Tab-separated table of C-alpha atoms and ligand atoms in Angstrom:
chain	number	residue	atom	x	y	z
S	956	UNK	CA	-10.674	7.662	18.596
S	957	UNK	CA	-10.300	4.633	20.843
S	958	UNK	CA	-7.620	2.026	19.924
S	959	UNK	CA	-8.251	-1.764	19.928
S	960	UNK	CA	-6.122	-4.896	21.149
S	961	UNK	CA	-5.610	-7.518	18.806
S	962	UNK	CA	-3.588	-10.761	19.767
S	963	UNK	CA	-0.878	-11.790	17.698
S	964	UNK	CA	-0.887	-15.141	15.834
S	965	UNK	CA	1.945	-14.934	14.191
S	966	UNK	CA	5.476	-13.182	12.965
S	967	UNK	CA	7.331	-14.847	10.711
S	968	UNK	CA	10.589	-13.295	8.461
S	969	UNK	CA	9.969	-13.418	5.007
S	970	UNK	CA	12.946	-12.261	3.534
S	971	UNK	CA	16.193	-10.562	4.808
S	972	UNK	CA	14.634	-7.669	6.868
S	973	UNK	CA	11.111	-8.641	5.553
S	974	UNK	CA	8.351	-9.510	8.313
S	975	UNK	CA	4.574	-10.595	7.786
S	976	UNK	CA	2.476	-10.273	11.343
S	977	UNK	CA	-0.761	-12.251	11.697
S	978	UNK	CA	-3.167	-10.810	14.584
S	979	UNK	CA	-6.675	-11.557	15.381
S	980	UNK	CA	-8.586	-8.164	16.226
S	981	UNK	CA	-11.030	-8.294	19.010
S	982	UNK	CA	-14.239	-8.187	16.396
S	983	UNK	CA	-14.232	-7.804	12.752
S	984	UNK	CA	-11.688	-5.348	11.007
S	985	UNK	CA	-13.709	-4.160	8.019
S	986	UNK	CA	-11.312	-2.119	5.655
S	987	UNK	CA	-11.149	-0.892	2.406
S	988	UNK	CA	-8.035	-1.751	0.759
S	989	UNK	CA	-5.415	1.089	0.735
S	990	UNK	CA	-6.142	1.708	4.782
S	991	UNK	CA	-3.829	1.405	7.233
S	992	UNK	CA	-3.421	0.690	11.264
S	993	UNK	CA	-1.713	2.764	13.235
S	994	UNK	CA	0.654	0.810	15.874
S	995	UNK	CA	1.722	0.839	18.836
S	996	UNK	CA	4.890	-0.850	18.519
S	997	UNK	CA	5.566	-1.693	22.422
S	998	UNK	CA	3.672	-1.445	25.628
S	999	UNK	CA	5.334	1.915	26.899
S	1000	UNK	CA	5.347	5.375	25.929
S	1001	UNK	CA	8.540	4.677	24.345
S	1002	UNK	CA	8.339	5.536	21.245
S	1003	UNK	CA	5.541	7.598	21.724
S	1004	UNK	CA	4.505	7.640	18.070
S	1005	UNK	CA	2.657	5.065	16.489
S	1006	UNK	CA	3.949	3.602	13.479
S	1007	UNK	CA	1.639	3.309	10.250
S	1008	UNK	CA	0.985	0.045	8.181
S	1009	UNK	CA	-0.963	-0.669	4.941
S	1010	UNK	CA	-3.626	-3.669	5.624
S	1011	UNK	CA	-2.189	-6.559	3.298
S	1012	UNK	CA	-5.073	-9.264	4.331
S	1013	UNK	CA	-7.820	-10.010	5.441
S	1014	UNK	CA	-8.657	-13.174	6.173
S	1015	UNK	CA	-11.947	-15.376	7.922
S	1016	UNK	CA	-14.704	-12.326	7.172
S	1017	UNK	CA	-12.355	-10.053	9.379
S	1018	UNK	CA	-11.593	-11.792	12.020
S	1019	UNK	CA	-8.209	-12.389	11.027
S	1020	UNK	CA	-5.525	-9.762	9.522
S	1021	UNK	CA	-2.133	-9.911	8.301
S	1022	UNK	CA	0.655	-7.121	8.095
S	1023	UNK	CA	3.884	-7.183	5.771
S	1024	UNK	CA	6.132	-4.816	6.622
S	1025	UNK	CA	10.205	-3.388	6.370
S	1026	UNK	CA	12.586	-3.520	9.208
S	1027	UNK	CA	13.544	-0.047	8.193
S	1028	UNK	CA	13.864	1.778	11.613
S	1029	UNK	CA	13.455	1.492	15.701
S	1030	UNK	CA	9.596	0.854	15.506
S	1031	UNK	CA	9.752	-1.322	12.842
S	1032	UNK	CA	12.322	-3.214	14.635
S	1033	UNK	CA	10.970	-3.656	18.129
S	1034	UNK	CA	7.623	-4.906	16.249
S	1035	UNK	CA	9.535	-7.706	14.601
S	1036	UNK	CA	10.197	-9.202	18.048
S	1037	UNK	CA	6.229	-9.672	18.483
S	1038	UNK	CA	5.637	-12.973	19.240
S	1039	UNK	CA	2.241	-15.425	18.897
S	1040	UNK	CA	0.040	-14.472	22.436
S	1041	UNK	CA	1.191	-11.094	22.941
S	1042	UNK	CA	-1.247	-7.691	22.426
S	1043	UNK	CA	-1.039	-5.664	19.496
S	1044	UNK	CA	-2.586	-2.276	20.206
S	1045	UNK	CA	-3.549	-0.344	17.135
S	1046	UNK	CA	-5.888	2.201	15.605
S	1047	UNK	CA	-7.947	1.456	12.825
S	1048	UNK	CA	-8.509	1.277	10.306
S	1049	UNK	CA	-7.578	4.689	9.123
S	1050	UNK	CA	-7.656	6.793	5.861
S	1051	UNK	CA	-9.614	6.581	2.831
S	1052	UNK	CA	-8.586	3.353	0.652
S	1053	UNK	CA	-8.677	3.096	-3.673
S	1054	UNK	CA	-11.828	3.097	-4.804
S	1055	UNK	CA	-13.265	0.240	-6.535
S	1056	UNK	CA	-15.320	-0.023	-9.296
S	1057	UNK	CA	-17.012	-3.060	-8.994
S	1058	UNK	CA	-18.391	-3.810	-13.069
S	1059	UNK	CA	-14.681	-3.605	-14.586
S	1060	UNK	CA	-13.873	-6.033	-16.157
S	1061	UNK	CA	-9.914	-5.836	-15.121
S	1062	UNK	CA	-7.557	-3.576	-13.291
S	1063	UNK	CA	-3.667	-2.844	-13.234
S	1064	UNK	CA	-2.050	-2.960	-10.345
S	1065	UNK	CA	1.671	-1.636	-10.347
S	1066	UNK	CA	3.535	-2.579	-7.123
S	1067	UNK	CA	7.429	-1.685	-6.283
S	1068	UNK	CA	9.067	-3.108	-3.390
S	1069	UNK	CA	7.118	-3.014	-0.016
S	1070	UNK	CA	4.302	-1.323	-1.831
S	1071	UNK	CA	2.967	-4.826	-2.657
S	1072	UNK	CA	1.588	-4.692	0.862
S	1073	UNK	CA	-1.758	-2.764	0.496
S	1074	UNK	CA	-2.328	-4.081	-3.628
S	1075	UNK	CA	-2.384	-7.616	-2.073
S	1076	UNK	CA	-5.306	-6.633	-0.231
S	1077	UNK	CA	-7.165	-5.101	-3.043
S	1078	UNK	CA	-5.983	-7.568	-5.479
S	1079	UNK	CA	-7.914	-10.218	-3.092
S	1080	UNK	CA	-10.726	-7.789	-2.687
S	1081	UNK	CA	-11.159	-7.718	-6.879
S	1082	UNK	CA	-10.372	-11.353	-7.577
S	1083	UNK	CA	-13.443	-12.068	-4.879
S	1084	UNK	CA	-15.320	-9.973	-7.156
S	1085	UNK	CA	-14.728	-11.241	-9.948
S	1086	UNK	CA	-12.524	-8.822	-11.634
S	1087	UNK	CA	-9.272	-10.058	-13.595
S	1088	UNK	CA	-5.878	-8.816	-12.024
S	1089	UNK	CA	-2.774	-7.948	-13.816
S	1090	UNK	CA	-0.298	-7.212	-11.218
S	1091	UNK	CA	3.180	-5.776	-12.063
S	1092	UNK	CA	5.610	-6.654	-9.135
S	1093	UNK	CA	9.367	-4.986	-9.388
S	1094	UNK	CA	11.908	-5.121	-6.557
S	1095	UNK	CA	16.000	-4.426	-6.254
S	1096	UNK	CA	16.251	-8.371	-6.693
S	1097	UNK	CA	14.213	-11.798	-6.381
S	1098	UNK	CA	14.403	-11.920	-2.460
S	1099	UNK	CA	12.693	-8.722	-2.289
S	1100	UNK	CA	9.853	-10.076	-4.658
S	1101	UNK	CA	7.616	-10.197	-1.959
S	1102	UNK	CA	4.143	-11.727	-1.171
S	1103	UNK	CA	4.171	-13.821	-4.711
S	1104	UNK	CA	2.966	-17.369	-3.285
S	1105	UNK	CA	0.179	-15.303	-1.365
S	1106	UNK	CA	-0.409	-13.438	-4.778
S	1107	UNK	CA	-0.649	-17.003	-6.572
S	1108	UNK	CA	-3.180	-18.533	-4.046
S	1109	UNK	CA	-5.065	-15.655	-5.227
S	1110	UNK	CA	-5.004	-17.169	-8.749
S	1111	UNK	CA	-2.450	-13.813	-9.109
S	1112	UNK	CA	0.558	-14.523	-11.124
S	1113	UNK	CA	2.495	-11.237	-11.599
S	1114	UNK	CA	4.448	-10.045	-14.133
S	1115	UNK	CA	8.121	-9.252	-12.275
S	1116	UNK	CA	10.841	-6.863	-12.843
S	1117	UNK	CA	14.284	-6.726	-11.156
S	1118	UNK	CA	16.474	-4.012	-11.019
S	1119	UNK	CA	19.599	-6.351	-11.012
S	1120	UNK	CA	17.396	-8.876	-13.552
S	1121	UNK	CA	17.300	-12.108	-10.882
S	1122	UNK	CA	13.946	-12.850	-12.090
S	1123	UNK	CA	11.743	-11.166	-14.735
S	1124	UNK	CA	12.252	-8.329	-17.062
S	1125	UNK	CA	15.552	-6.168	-16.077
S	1126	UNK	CA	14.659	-2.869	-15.123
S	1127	UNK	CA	12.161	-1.312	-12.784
S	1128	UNK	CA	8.782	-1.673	-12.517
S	1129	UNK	CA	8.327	1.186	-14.289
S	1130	UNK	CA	9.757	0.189	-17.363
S	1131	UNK	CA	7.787	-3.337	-17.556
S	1132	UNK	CA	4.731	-0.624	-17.271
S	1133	UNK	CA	6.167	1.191	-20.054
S	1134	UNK	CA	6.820	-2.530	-22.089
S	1135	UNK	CA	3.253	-3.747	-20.954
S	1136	UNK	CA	1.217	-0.640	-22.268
S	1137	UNK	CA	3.064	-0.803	-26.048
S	1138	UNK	CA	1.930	-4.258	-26.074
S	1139	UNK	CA	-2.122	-4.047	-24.666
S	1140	UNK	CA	-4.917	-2.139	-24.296
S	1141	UNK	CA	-4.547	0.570	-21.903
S	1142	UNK	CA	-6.540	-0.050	-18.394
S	1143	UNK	CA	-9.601	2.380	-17.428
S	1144	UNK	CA	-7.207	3.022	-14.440
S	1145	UNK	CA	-3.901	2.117	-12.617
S	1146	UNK	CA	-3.626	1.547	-9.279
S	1147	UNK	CA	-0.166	1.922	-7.644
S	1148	UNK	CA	2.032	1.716	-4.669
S	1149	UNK	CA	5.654	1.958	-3.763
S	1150	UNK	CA	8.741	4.409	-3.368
S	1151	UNK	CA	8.005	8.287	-3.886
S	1152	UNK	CA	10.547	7.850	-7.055
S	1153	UNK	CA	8.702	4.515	-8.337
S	1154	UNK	CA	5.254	6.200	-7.578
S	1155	UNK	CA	6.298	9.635	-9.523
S	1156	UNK	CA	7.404	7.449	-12.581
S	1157	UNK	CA	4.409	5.705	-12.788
S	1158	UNK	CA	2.222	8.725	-12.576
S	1159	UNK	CA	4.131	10.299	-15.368
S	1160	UNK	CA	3.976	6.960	-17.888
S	1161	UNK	CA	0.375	6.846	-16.697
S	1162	UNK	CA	0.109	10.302	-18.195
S	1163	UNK	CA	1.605	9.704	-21.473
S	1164	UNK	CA	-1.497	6.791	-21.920
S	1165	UNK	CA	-3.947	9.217	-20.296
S	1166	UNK	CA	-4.641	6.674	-17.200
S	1167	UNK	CA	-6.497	7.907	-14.291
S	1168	UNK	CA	-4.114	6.877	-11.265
S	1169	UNK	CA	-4.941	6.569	-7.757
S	1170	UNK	CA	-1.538	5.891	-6.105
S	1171	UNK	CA	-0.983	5.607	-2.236
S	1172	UNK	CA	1.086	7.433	-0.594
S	1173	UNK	CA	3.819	7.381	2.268
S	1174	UNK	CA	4.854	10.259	4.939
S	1175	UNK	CA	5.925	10.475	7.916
S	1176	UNK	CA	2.498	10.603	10.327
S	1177	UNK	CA	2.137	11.285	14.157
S	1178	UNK	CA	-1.520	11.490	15.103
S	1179	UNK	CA	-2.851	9.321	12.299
S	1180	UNK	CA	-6.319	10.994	12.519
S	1181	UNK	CA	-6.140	14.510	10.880
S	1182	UNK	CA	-5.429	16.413	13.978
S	1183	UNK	CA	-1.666	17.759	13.522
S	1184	UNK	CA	-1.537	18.092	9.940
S	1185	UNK	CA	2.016	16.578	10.011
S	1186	UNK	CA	1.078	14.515	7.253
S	1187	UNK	CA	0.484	17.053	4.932
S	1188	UNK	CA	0.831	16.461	1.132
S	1189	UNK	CA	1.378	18.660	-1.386
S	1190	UNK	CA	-0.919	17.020	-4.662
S	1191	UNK	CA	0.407	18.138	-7.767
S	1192	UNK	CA	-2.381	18.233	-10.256
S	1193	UNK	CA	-2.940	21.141	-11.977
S	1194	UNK	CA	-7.014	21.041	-12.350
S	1195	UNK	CA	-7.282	20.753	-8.337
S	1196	UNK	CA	-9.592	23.532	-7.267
S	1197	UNK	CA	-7.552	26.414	-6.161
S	1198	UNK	CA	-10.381	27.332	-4.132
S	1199	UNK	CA	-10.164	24.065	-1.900
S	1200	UNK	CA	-7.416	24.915	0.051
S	1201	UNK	CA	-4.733	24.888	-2.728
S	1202	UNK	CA	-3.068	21.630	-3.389
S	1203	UNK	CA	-2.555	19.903	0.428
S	1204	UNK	CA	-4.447	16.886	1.565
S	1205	UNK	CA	-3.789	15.128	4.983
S	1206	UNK	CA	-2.375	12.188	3.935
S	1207	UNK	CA	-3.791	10.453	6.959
S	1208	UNK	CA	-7.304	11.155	6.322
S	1209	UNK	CA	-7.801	12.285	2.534
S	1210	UNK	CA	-5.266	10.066	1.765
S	1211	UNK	CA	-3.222	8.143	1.512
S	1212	UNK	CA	-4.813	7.384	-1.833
S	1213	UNK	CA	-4.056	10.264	-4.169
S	1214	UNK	CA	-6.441	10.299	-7.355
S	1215	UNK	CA	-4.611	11.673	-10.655
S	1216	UNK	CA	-7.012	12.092	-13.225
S	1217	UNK	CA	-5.443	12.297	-16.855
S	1218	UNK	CA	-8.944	12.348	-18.466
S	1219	UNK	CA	-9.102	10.903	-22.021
F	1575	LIG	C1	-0.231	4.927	5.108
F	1575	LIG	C2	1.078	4.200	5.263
F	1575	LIG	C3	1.125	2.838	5.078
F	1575	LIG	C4	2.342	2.156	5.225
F	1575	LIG	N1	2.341	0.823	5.036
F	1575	LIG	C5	3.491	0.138	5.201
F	1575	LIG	C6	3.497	-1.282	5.061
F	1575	LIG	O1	2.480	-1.919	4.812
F	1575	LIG	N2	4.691	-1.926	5.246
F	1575	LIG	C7	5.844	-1.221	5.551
F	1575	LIG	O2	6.898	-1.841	5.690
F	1575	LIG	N3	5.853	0.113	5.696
F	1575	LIG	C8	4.706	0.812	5.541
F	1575	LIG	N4	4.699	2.165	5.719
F	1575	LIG	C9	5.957	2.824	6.128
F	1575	LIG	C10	6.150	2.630	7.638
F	1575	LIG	O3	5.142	3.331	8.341
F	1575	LIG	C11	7.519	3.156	8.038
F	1575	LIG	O4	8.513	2.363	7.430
F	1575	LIG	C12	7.669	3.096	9.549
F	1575	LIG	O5	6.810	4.022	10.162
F	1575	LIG	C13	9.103	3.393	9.934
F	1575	LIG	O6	9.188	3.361	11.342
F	1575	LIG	P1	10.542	3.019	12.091
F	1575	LIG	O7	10.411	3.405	13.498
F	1575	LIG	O8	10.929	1.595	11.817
F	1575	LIG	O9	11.589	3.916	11.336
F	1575	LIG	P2	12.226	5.294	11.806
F	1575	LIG	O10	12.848	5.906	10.613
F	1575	LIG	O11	13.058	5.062	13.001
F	1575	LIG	O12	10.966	6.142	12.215
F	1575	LIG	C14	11.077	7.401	12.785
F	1575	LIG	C15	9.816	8.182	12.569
F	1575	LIG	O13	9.646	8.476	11.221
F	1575	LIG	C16	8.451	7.934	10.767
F	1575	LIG	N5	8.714	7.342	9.441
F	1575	LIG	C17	9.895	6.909	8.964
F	1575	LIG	N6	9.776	6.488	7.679
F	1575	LIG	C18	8.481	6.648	7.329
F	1575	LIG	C19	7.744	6.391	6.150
F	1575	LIG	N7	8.310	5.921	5.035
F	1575	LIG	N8	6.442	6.644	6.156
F	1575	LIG	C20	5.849	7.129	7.244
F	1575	LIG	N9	6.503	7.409	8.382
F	1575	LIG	C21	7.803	7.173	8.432
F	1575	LIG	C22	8.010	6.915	11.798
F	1575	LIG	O14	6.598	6.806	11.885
F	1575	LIG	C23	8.572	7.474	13.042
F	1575	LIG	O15	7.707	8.406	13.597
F	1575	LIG	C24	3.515	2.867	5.563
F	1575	LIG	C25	3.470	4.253	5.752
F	1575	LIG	C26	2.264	4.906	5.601
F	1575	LIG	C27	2.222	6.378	5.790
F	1576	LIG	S1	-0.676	12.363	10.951
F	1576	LIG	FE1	-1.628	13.950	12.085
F	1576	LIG	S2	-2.854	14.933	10.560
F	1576	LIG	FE2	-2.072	13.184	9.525
C-alpha cells in the first residue's frame, strides 16, 4: 500500500500535552469513523515505525482532516513540532471503523480520556444523519476534558465525569454509565473508546444491561496493514467460533473495532 502526503494546516496545543493537527490530504480522505492513519512522524527513517492515530474529523467533504492526539512518547513528540506548510506522510485510512446503523433513532457513545478522538468523528458522522447523540465524556480532571467546544458545534453537549470531580459527576466514566443506565432506557448499542481498564469496565456494565458493544481498541502496531501480526488481539467472547482461528483478530485490519455481542 502506497502512502500519501498531506500538508499541514495546522498544530495547535490543546491542553497540557494535548495536540490537535489539521492537514489537507492530497484528494479526498473518505473514512469510516473508528479508522486510523498511520504516520510517519519525521522525514527520516528515524523512527522507522509509523505511529497510529484515530481520524477525529473530517471536514470540507474530505478535503480537510483533523488529528487529536497525546504527547505520550518520542513519535508523538517529534509530531507536535509539525508546523503549518510542512508534509505529513501517512497511510490511510486503515482498519475497519464501528458500524453504523443508519435508522436508529439514538446512540451512546462512552468516551474516556484521549478516546474522545475517533467518537468525535462518528458523533459528527450520526448527528449529519440525523441520529440523536448522548455522549459520556470522563477524564482525570477538566483540562483533560477534551474536544467539548468541537463536540458542542456539533449540537453535542456531553454528559462529563472527573475522576478528581473538577467538572461533572465524580468518578469515572464508567460509573456515570452505570448512573445513566438506572435512570433511561438502555441503548440498542454502546459505542466506546478509551484506556484498556476504562474499555474493560464498560464492556462488563454493558453486559449487566445486555448492550451489544463495539469498542475500539489500542496496541502497539508496526506494519499497520495485517502483514506482521504484531497487533494481535486476543477477543474474549465466549460464542466466537472456535473454528475461526480461536479468539485473535489483527487489530490493524479486523480491528480496531471489537464487536461484543450480549444478545438480549
Ligand atoms: C488504532 C489506534 C488509534 C489511535 N488513535 C490515537 C489518537 O487518536 N490519539 C492519540 O493520542 N493516540 C492514539 N493512539 C495511540 C498512539 O498510537 C500512541 O500513543 C503512539 O503510537 C505512541 O507513540 P510514541 O512514539 O509517542 O510513544 P512510544 O511509547 O515512544 O512509542 C514506542 C512504540 O510503541 C508504540 N506504542 C506506544 N504506545 C502505544 C499505544 N497505546 N498504542 C499503539 N502503539 C503504541 C508506538 O507505535 C511505537 O512503535 C492510537 C492507537 C491505535 C492503535
Ligand atoms: S500492525 Fe502489523 S499486522 Fe497489525
Amino acid at each position: 500500500m502506497l502512502s500519501d502526503q498531506g500538508l499541514v494546516t495546522n498544530l495547535i496545543k490543546v491542553a497540557p500535552d494535548y495536540y490537535e493537527l489539521t492537514f489537507r490530504p492530497p484528494g479526498i480522505l473518505k473514512a469510516v469513523p473508528g479508522q486510523f492513519l498511520h504516520l510517519a512522524v519525521t522525514g527520516s527513517h528515524d523512527p522507522l515505525l509509523r505511529r497510529p492515530l484515530s481520524i477525529f474529523d473530517l471536514l470540507e467533504g474530505g478535503k480537510k482532516c483533523r488529528l487529536l492526539f497525546k504527547k505520550s512518547g518520542r513519535g508523538t513528540a517529534l509530531l507536535s513540532k509539525f508546523q503549518a506548510g510542512e508534509p505529513l506522510d501517512y497511510i490511510g485510512p486503515l482498519g475497519n471503523g464501528f458500524t453504523i446503523y443508519p435508522g436508529s433513532p439514538w446512540e451512546l457513545l462512552v468516551a474516556g480520556g484521549i478516546g474522545v478522538a475517533p467518537l468525535h468523528y462518528l458523533a459528527r458522522v450520526l448527528t449529519e444523519s440525523g441520529i440523536k447523540i448522548v455522549f459520556l465524556l470522563g477524564a482525570a480532571n477538566r483540562k483533560q476534558l477534551l474536544a467539548r467546544s468541537s463536540l458542542s458545534s456539533l449540537g453535542v453537549e456531553p454528559l462529563l465525569a472527573t475522576d478528581d470531580g473538577s467538572a461533572g459527576y465524580r468518578g469515572t466514566v464508567g460509573e456515570l454509565l452505570v448512573d445513566y443506565l438506572e435512570k433511561n432506557p438502555a441503548p440498542d448499542r454502546l459505542y466506546c473508546c478509551g484506556p484498556p481498564s476504562m474499555i474493560e469496565q464498560v464492556i462488563n456494565i454493558a453486559a449487566r444491561w445486555k448492550i451489544p458493544v463495539q469498542a475500539s481498541h489500542e496496541e502497539r502496531m508496526a506494519c499497520g496493514i495485517g502483514a506482521c501480526m504484531g497487533c494481535a488481539f486476543h477477543h474474549p467472547e465466549e460464542d466466537t467460533n472456535p473454528t475461526d482461528y480461536h479468539y485473535y483478530r489483527r487489530l490493524c485490519r479486523e480491528g480496531p473495532v471489537i464487536s461484543y455481542r450480549h444478545r438480549r
